[in-house]
Each structure stands twice: as structure tokens, then as C-alpha cells.
PDB file of C-alpha atoms in Angstrom:
ATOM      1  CA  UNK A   1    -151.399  43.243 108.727  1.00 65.00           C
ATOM      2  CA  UNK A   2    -147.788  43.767 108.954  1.00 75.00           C
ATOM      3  CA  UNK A   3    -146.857  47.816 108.060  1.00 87.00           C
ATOM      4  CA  UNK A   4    -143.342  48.199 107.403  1.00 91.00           C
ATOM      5  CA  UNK A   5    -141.771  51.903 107.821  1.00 93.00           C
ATOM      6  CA  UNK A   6    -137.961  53.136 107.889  1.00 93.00           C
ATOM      7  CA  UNK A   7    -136.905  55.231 110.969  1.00 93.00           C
ATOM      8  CA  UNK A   8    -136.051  58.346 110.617  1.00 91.00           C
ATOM      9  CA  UNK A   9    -132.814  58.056 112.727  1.00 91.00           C
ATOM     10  CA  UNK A  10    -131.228  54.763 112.277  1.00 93.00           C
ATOM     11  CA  UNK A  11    -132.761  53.875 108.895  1.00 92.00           C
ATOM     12  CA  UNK A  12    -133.575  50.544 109.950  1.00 93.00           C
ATOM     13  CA  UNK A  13    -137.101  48.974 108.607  1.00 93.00           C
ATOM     14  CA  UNK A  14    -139.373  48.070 111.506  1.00 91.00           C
ATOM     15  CA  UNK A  15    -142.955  46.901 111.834  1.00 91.00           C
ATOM     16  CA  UNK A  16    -144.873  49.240 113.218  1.00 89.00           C
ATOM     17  CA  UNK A  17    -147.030  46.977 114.827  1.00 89.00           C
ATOM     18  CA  UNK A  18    -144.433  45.599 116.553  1.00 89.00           C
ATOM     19  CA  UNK A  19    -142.491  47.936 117.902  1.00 90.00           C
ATOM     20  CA  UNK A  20    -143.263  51.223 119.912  1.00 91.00           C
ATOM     21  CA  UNK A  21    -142.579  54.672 117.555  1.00 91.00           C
ATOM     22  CA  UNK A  22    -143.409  57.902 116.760  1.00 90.00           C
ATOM     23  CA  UNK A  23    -143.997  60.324 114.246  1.00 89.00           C
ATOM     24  CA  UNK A  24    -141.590  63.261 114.444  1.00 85.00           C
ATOM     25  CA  UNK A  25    -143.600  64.604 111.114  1.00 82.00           C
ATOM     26  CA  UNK A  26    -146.692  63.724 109.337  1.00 81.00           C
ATOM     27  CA  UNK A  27    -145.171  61.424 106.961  1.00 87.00           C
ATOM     28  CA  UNK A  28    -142.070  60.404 108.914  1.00 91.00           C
ATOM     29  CA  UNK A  29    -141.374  57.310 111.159  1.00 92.00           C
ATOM     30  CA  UNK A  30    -139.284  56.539 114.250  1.00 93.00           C
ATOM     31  CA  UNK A  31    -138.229  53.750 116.499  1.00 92.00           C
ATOM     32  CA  UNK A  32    -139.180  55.448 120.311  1.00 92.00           C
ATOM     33  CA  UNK A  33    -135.674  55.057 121.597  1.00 92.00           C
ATOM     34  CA  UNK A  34    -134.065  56.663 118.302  1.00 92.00           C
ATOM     35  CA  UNK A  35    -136.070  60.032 118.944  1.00 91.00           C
ATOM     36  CA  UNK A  36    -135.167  60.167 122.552  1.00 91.00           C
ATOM     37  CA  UNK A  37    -131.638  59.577 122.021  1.00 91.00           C
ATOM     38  CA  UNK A  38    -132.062  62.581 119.285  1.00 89.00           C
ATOM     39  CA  UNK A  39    -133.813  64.597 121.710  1.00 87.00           C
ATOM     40  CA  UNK A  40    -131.454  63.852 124.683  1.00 89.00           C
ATOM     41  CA  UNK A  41    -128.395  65.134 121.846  1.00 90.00           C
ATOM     42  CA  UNK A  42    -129.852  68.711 120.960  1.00 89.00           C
ATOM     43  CA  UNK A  43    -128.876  71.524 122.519  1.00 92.00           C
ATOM     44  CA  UNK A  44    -130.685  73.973 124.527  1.00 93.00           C
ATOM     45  CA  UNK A  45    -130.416  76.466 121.215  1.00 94.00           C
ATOM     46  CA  UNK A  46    -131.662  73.744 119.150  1.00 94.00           C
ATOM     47  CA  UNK A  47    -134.625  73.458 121.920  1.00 94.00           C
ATOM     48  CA  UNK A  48    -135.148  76.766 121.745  1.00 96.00           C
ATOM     49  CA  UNK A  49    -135.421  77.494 118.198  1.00 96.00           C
ATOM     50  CA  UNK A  50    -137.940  74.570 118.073  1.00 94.00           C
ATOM     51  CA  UNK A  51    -140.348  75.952 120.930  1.00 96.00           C
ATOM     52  CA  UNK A  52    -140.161  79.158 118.795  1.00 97.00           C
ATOM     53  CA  UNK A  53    -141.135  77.667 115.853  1.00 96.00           C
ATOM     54  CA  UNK A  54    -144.132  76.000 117.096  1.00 95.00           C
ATOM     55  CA  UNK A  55    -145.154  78.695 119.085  1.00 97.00           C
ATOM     56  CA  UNK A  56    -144.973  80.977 116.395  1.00 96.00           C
ATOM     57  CA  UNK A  57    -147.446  78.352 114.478  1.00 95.00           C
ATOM     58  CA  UNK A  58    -149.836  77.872 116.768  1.00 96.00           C
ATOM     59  CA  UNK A  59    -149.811  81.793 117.490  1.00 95.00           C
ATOM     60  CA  UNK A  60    -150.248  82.208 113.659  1.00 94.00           C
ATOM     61  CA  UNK A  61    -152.256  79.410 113.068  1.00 94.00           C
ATOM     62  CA  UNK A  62    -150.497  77.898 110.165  1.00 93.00           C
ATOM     63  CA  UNK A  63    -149.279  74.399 109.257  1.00 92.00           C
ATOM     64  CA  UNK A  64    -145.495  75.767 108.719  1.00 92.00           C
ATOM     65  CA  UNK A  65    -143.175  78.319 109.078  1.00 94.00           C
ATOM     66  CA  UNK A  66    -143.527  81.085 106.099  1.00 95.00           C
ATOM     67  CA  UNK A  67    -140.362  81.764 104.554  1.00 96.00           C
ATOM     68  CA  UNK A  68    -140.719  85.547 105.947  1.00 96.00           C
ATOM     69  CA  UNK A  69    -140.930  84.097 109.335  1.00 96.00           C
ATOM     70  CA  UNK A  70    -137.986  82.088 108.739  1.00 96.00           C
ATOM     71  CA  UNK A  71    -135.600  85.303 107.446  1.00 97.00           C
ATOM     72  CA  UNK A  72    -137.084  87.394 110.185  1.00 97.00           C
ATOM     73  CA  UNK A  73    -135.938  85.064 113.163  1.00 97.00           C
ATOM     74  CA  UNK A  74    -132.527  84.336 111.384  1.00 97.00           C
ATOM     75  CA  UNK A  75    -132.147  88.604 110.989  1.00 97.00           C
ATOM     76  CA  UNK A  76    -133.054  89.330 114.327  1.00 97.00           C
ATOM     77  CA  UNK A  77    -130.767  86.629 115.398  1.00 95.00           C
ATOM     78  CA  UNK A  78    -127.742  87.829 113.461  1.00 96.00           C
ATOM     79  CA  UNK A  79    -128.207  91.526 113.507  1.00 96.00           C
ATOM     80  CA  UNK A  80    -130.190  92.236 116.950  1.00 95.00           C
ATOM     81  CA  UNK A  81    -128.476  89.368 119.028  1.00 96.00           C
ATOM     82  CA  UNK A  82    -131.367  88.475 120.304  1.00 97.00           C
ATOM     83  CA  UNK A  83    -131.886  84.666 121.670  1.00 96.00           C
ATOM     84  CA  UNK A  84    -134.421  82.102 120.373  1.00 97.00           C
ATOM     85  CA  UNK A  85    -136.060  82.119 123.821  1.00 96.00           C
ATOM     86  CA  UNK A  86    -135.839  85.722 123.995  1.00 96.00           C
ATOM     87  CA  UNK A  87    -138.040  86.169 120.758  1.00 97.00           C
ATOM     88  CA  UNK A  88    -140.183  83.424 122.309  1.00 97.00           C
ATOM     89  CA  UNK A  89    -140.780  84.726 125.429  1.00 97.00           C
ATOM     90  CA  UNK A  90    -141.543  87.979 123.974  1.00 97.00           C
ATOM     91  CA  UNK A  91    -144.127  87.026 122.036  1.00 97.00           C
ATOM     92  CA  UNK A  92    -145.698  85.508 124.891  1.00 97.00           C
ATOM     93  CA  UNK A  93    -145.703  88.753 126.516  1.00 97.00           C
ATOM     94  CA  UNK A  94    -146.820  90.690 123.535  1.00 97.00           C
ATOM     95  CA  UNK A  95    -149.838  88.584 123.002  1.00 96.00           C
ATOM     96  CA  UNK A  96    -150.512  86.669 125.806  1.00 96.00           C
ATOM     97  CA  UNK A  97    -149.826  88.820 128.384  1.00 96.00           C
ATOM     98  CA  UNK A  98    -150.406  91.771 127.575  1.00 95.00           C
ATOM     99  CA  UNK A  99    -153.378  90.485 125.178  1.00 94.00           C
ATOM    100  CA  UNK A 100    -152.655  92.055 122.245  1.00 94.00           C
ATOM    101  CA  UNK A 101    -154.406  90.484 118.756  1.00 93.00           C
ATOM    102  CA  UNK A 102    -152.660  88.973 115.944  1.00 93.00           C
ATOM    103  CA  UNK A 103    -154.742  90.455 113.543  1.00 92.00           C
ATOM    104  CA  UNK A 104    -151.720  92.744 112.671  1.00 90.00           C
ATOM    105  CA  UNK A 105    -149.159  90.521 112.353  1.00 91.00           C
ATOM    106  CA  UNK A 106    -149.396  90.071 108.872  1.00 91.00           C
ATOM    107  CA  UNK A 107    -148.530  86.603 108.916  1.00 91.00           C
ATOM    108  CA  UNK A 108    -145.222  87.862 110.317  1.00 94.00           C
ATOM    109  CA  UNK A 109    -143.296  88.213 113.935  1.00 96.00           C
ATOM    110  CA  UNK A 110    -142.184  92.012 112.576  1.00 95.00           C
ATOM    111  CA  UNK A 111    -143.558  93.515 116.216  1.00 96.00           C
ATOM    112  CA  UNK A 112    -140.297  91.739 117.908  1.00 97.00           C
ATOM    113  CA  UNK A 113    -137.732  94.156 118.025  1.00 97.00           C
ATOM    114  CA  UNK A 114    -140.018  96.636 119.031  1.00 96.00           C
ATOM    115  CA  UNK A 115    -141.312  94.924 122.031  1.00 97.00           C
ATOM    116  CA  UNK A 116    -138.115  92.945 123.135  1.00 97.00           C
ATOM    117  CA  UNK A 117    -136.597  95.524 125.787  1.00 97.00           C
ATOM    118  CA  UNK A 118    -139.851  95.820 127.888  1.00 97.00           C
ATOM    119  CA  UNK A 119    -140.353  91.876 127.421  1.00 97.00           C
ATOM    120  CA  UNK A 120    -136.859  91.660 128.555  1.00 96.00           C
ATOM    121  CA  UNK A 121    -137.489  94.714 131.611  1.00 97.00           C
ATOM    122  CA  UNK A 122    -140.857  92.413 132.293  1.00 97.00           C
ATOM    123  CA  UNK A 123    -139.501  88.977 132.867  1.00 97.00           C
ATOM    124  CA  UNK A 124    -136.157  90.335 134.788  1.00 97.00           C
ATOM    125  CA  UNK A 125    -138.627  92.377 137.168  1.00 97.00           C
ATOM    126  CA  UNK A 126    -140.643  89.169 137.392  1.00 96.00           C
ATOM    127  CA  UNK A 127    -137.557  87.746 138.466  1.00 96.00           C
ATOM    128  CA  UNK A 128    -136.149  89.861 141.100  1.00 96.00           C
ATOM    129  CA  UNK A 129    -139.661  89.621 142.464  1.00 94.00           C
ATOM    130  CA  UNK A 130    -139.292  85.977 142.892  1.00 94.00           C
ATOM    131  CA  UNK A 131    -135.639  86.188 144.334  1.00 93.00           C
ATOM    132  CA  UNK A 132    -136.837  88.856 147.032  1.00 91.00           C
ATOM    133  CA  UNK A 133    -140.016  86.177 147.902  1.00 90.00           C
ATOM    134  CA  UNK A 134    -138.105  83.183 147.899  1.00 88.00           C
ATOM    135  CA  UNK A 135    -137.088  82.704 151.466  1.00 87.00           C
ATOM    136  CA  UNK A 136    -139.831  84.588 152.710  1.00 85.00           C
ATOM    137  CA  UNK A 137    -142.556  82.405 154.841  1.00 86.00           C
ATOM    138  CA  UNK A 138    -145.985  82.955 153.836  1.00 81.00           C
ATOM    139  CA  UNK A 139    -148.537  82.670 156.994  1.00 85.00           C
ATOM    140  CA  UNK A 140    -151.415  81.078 156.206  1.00 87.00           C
ATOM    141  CA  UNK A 141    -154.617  83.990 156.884  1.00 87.00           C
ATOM    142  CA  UNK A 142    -156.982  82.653 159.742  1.00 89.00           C
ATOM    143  CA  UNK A 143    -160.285  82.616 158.248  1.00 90.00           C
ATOM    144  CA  UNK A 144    -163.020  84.343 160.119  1.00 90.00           C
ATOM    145  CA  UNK A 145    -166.741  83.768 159.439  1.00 91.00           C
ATOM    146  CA  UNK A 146    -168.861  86.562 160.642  1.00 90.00           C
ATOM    147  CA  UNK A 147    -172.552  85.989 159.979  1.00 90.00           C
ATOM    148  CA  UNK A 148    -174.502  89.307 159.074  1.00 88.00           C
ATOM    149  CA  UNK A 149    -178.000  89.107 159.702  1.00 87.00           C
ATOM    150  CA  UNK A 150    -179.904  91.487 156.506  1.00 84.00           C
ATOM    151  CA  UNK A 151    -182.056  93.667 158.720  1.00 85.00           C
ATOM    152  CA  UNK A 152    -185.928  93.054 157.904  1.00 83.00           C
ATOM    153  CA  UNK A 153    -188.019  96.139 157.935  1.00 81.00           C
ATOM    154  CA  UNK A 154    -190.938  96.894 160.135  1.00 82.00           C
ATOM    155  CA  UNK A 155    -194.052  96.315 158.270  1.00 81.00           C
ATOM    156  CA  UNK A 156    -196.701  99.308 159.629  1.00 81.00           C
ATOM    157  CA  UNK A 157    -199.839  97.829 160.681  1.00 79.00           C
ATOM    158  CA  UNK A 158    -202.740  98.668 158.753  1.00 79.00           C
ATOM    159  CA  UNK A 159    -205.577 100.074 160.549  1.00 73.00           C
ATOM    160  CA  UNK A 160    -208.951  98.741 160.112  1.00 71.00           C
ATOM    161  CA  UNK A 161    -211.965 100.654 159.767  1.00 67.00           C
ATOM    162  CA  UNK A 162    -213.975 100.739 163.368  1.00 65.00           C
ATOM    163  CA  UNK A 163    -217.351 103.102 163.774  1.00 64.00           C
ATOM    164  CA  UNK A 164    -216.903 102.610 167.753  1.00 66.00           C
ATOM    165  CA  UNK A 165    -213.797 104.608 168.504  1.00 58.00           C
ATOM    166  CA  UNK A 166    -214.998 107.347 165.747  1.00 58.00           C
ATOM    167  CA  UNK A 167    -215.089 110.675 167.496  1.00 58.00           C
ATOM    168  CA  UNK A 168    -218.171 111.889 168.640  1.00 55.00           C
ATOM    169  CA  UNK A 169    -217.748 115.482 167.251  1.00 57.00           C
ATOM    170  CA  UNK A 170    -217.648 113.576 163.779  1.00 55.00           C
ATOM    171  CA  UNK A 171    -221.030 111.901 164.121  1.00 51.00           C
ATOM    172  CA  UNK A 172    -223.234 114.533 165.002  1.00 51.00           C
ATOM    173  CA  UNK A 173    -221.901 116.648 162.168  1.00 47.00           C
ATOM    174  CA  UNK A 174    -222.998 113.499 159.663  1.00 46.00           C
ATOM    175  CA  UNK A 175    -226.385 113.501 161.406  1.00 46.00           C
TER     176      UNK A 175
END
């Protein structure tokens, strides 16, 4: 059974049976070499903005972008300066690594300019940490095994009762 889609690129009809595709959205189809070629033509900003957005979705867990979400990355883009991957990686430090909830957010990414200087101070510290270790030759630790033997206590030996050794003194007082 033969289904026939348009691709979202080239707008040519194809059979999706026939031909390998994908779907760039839930409703959408696209010859395989049409969305590489796409992909291959963004630019890193485009990429960017993209890992953002469904970052910011999965951290959110929604379906879409709010409209909020939308005028609050365009704002802090315009008015802040701040760079798609710079909001990105922020959040990634805000919740991720630092482990902070989302229970806050109010469906929004409103914490970002608050949060975007130590992000920043975190991943360029990160960095010069990784320059200074880069030619740097890590030795491999010689293992040693030293066996420790847990120490058993004594055990006391109980004495048994025995009239023979009793002291004589003791048995002419009984008698």
C-alpha cells in the first residue's frame, strides 16, 4: 500500500515506502537527503537557537515553545546580548548542575539573566582548567593490594566445675 507524502524541502511527492525520509515535525514529510542538505545550510546561530528550544522543552516538559518563552529569549537576545548557547548553557548549569528544580519556573526561562554571569564565570573557569591540563601527562597510579587480616579475639576458656582440685580449707568448713 503505496503512501504518497510531499517533502517538506523540495515539494516533490514521493512514496514513502519507497524512498528513505524523515519527519522534521509530527505531521511533516521529507526526502533524507533534502533535510541533510537543510541541515548542512544552517548556521551555527540557527543551531543554536534550535538546541535551546528543545532543551528548554524537555526542561519544561511541554510539547512547544509558550509564547512567553518565545518573547523572553528574543528580549534577552536583543536587550542583554546574550547568545543562544549562552542562555542554553546556562540553563544547564542552573538546573543541571547546580540541581536546582523547575518548580519555579513558572513555565518560563525568567531565572536567565540572573544566573548568566556565574554560568558564564563557571564554564570559562572550566575552561582554563582544561587549557592548564591539556599537555600535562597523567601517570597511571600503581595499584597496591595489601591484605588486612580482621584480628579474631581470644575466646576465655570456661572453667569446668572439678571437686578434686577444691581447696581443702573449703571442705572441712562444708563438713
Amino acid at each position: 500500500m503505496a503512501h504518497i507524502v510531499v517533502c517538506l524541502y523540495c515539494k516533490e511527492k514521493f512514496d514513502t515506502e519507497l524512498e528513505p525520509f524523515i519527519k522534521p515535525n509530527r505531521t511533516r514529510y521529507a526526502h533524507k537527503r533534502c533535510a541533510d542538505k537543510k541541515e548542512a545550510e544552517k548556521t551555527q546561530e540557527e543551531r543554536d537557537k534550535e538546541a535551546l528550544e528543545k532543551y528548554i522543552m524537555k526542561l519544561l516538559d511541554e510539547p512547544y515553545l509558550s509564547a512567553r518563552v518565545k518573547k523572553q529569549i528574543k528580549d534577552y537576545q536583543e536587550q542583554y546580548k546574550y547568545t543562544y548557547s549562552g542562555m542554553l548553557k546556562s540553563l544547564i548549569w542552573f538546573y543541571e548542575i547546580k540541581g536546582n528544580s523547575t518548580e519555579k519556573a513558572n513555565g518560563g526561562i525568567g531565572i536567565i539573566p540572573f544566573i548568566y554571569k556565574d554560568a558564564c564565570n563557571y564554564y570559562y573557569n572550566l575552561y582554563l582548567a582544561q587549557e592548564a591540563n591539556e599537555n600535562k601527562e597523567i601517570k597511571k597510579q600503581e595499584i597496591k593490594e595489601i591484605t588486612i587480616i580482621s584480628p579474631q579475639a581470644e575466646r576465655k576458656k570456661i572453667k569446668l566445675f572439678s571437686f578434686e582440685n577444691e581447696d581443702p580449707e573449703r571442705r572441712n568448713v562444708n563438713e
